[in-house]
Short mmCIF file of C-alpha atoms in Angstrom, two decimals:
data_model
loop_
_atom_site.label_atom_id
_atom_site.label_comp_id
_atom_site.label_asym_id
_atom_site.label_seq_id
_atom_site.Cartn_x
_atom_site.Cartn_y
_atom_site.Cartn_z
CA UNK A 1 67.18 43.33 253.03
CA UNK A 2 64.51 45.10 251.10
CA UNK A 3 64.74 48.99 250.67
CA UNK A 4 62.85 51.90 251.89
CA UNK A 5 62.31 52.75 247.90
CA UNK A 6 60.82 48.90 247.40
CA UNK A 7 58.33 49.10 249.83
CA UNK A 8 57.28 52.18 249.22
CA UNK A 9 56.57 50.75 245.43
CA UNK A 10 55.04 47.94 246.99
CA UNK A 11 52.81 49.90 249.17
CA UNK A 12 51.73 52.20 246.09
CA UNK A 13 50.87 49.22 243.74
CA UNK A 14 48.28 47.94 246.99
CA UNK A 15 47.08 50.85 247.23
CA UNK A 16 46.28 51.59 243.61
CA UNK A 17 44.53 48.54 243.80
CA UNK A 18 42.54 48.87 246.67
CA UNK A 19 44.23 46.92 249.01
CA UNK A 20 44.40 49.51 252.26
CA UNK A 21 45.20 46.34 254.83
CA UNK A 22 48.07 45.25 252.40
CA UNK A 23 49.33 48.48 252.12
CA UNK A 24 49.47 48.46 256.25
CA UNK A 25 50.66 45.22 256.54
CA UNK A 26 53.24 46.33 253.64
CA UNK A 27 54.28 49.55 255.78
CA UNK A 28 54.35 48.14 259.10
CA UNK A 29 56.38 45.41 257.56
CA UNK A 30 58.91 48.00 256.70
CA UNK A 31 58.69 50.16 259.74
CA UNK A 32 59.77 47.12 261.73
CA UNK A 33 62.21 46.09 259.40
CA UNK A 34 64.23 49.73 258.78
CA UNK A 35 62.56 51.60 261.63
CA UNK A 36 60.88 55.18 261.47
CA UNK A 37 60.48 56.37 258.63
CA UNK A 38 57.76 59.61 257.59
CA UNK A 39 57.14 58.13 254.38
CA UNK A 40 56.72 54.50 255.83
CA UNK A 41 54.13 56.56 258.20
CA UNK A 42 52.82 58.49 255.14
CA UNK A 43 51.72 54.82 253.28
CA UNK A 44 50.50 53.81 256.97
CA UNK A 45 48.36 56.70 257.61
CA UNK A 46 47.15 56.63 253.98
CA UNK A 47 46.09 52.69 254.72
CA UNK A 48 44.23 53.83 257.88
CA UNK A 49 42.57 56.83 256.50
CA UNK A 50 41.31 55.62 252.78
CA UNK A 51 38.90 52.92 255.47
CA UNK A 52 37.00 56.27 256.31
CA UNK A 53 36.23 54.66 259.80
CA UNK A 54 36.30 56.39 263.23
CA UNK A 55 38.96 53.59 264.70
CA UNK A 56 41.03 53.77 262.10
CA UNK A 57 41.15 57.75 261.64
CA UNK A 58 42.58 57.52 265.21
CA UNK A 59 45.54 55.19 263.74
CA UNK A 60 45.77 57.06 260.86
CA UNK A 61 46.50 60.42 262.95
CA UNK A 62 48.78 58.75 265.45
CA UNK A 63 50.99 57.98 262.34
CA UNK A 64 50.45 61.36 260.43
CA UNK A 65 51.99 62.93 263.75
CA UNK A 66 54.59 59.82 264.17
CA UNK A 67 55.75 60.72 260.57
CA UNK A 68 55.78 64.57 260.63
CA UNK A 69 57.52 64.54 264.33
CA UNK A 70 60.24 63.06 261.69
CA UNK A 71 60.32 65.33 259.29
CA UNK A 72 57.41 68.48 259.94
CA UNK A 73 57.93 69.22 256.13
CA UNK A 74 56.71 66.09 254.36
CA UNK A 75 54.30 67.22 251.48
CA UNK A 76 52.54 63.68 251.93
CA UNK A 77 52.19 63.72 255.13
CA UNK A 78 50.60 67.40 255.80
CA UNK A 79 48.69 66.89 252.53
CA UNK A 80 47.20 63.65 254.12
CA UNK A 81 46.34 65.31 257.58
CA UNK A 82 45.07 68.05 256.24
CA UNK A 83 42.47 65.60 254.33
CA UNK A 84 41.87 63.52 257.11
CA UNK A 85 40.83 67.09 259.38
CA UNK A 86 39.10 67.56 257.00
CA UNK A 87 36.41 64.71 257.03
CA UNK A 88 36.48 65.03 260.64
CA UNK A 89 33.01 65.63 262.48
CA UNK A 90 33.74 69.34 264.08
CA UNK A 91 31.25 67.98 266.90
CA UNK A 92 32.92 65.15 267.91
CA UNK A 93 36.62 65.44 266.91
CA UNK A 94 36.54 69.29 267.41
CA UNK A 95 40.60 69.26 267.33
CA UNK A 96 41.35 67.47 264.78
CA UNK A 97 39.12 69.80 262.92
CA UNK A 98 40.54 72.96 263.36
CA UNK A 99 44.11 71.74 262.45
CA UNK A 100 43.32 71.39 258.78
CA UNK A 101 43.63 75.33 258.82
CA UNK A 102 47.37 74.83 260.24
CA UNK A 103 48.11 71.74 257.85
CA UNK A 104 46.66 73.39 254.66
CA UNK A 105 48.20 76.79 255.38
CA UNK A 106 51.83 75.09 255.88
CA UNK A 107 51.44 73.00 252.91
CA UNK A 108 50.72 75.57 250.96
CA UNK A 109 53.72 77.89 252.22
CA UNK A 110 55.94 75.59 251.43
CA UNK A 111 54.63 73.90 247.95
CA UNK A 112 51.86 76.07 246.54
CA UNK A 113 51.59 74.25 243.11
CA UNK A 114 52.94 70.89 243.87
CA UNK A 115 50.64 68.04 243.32
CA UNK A 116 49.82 67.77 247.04
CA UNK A 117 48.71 70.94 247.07
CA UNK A 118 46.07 70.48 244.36
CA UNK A 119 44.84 67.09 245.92
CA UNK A 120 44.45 68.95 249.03
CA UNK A 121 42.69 72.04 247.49
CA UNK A 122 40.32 69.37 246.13
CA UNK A 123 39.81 67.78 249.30
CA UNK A 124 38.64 71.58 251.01
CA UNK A 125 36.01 72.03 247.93
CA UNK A 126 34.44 68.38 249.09
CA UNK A 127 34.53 70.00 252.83
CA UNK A 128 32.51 72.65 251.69
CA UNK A 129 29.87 70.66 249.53
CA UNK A 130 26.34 71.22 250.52
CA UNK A 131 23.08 68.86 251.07
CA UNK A 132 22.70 68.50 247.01
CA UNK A 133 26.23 67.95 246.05
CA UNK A 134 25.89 64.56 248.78
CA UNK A 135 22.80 63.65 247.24
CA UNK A 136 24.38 64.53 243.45
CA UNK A 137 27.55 62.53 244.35
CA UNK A 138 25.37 59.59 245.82
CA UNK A 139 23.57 59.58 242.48
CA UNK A 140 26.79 59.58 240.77
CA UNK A 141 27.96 56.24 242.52
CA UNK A 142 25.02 54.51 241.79
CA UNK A 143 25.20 55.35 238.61
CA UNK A 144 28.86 54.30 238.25
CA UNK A 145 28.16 50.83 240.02
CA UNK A 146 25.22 50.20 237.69
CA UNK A 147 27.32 50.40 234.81
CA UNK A 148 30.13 47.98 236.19
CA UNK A 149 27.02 46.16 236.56
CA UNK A 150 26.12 46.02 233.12
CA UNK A 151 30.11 45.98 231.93
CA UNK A 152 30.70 42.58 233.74
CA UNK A 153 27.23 41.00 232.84
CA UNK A 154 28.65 41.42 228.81
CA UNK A 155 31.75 40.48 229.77
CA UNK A 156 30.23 37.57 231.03
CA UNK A 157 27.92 37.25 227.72
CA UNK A 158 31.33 37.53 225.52
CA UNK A 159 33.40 35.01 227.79
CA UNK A 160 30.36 31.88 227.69
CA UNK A 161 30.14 32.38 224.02
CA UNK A 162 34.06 31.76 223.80
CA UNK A 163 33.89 29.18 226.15
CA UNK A 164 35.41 29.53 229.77
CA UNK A 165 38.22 29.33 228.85
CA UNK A 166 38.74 32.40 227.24
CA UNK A 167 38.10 34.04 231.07
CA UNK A 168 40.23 31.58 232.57
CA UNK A 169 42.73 30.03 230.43
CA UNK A 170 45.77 32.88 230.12
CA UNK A 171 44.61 34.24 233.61
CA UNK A 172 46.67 36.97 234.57
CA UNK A 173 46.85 37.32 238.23
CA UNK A 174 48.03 40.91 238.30
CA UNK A 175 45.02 41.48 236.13
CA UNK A 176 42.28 43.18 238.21
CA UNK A 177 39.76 43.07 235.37
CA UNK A 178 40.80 39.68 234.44
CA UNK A 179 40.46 38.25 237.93
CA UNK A 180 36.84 39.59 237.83
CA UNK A 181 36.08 38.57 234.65
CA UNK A 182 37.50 34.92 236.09
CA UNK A 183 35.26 34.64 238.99
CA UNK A 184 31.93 36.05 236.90
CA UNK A 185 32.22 33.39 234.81
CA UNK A 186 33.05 30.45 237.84
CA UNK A 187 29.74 32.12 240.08
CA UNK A 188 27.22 33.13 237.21
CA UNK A 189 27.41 30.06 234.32
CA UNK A 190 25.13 27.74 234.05
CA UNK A 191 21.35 27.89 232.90
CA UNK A 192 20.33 28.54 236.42
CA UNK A 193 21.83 31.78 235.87
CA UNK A 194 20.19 32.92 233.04
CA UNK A 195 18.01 34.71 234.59
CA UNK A 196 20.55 36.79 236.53
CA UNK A 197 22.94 37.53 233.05
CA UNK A 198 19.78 38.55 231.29
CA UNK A 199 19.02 41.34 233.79
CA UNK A 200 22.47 42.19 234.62
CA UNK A 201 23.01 42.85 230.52
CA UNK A 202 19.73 44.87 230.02
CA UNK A 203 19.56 46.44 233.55
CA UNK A 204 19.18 50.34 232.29
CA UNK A 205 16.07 48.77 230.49
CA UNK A 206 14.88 46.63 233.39
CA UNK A 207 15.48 49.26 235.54
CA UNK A 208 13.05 51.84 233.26
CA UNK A 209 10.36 48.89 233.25
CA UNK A 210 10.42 48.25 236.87
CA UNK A 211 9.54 52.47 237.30
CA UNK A 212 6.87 51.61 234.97
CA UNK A 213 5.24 49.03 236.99
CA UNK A 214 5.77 50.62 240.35
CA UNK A 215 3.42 53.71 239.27
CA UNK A 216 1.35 51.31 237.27
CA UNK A 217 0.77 49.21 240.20
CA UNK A 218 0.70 52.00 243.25
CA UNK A 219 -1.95 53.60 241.11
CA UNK A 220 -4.07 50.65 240.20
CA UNK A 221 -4.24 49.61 244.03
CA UNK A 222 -5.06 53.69 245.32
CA UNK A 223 -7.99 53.33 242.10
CA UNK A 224 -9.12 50.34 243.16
CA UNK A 225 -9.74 51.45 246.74
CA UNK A 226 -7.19 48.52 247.88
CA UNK A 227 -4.73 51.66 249.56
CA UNK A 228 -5.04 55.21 250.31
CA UNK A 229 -1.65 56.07 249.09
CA UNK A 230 1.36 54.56 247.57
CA UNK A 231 2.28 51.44 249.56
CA UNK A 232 5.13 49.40 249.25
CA UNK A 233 3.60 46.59 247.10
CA UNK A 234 4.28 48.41 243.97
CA UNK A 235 7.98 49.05 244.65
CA UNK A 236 8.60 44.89 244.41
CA UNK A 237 8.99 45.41 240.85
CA UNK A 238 12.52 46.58 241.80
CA UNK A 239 13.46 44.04 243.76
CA UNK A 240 15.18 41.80 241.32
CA UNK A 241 17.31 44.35 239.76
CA UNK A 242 18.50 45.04 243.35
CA UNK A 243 19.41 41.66 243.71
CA UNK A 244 21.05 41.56 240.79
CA UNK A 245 23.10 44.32 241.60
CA UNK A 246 24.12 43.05 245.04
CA UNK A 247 24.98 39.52 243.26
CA UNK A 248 27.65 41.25 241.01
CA UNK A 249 28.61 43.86 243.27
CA UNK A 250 29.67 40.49 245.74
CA UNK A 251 31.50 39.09 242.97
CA UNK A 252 33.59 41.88 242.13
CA UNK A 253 34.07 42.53 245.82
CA UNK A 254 35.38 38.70 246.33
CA UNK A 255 37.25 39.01 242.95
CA UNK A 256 38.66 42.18 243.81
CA UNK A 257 39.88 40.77 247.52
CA UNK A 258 41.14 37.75 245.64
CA UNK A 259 43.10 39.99 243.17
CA UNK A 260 44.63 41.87 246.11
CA UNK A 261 46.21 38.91 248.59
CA UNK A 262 47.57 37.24 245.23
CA UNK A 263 49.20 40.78 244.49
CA UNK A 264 50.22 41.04 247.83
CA UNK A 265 52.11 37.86 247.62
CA UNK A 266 53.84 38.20 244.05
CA UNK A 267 54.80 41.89 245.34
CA UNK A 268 56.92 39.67 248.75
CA UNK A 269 57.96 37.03 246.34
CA UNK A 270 59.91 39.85 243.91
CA UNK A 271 61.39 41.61 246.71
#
């Protein structure tokens, strides 16, 4: 019989790696197996709520309350409410709202400086960001996913002057960035994808060039009497770096998916 303490270590590796259905299929699992449980619920709610998705904010409530109807004291749980109140539209979901004031002011009664505390302080300055901090923290993720990007295009560069094998021969499964680096190599070799490693390794550059060539070509075509004002025509210049992105981006997403149900099943095998 496996322990509350196992699956709980099972449900934080998943999550750590991105896994939110494994972690509910991982608590659920347990909940059936050693019944209720708030911090079974806590690792439920958490796999409902990281999706960010109207459906599953209504699981990931109905287990928040399931869990603190348990114990009304759990520092996971209110921490985790409180978050999920939070990011709720005060429009449509106008009580679950206003009991982020109740969760946050309990939490904080009873564990002022604990980490759940802090996360959940963070959580209230994100509440209160403005129309610039979205666009600042869009900006931000772009920026982030243009240089994984870039990382896994030289990655890819290194691993095809080594041969494939050196992505594929000592693969460690439990290896996120190895499982990545594993399925870059298996979707992007070949000289048909030359093309696609060249931009993905100079893509800050590409990107600066295609800016160039937008203006160049938006102006050229208002000059030339061919439109009255910038038209889309110019902005093709970025299209291949957008593909490119999207091509890598579905790699690591399929990599990353891969990396999770093979985790998922080492973590049931050890148990």
């Amino acid at each position: 019989m496996t322990t509350i303490d196992e699956y709980q270590r099972r449900c934080e590796q998943l999550f750590m790696a991105g896994g939110n259905a494994a972690v509910r299929r991982a608590a659920q699992a347990a909940l059936d197996e050693l019944g209720p449980h708030p911090d079974l619920y806590c690792w439920l709610a958490l796999g409902h709520a990281a999706e960010d998705d109207d459906e599953h904010d209504d699981r990931a409530e109905e287990a928040f309350r399931a869990g603190l109807a348990l114990d009304g004291d759990h520092l996971g749980l209110l921490a985790g409410y409180a978050e999920l109140c939070l990011r709720a539209d005060s429009f449509e979901y106008p009580g679950r709202a206003a009991r982020a004031v109740t969760l946050s002011k309990r939490l904080k009664q009873l564990a002022p400086r604990s980490a759940e505390a802090d996360r959940l302080a963070a959580a209230e300055r994100w509440a209160r960001r403005g129309y610039w901090d979205d666009l600042r923290m869009r900006a931000a993720a772009a920026t982030v996913a243009g240089h994984d990007t870039e990382a896994q295009a030289r990655a890819l560069a290194v691993d095809l002057r080594h041969g494939d094998e050196a992505a594929t021969g000592d693969l460690n499964v439990d290896d996120r960035e190895a499982v990545v680096r594993a399925a870059t190599v298996e979707a992007l070799s070949g000289p048909w994808n030359a093309p696609v490693r060249f931009l993905g390794r100079h893509r800050t550059a590409v990107w600066v060039l295609s800016g160039i060539l937008c203006v160049l070509t938006n102006t050229v075509l208002r000059q030339t009497g061919v439109v009255d004002t910038f038209s889309v025509w110019g902005f093709l210049w970025g299209l291949p770096v957008l593909m490119v992105d999207r091509r890598f981006a579905a790699i690591r997403r399929q990599a990353e998916a891969q990396h999770i149900a093979t985790l998922e099943a080492a973590l049931g095998e050890r148990s």
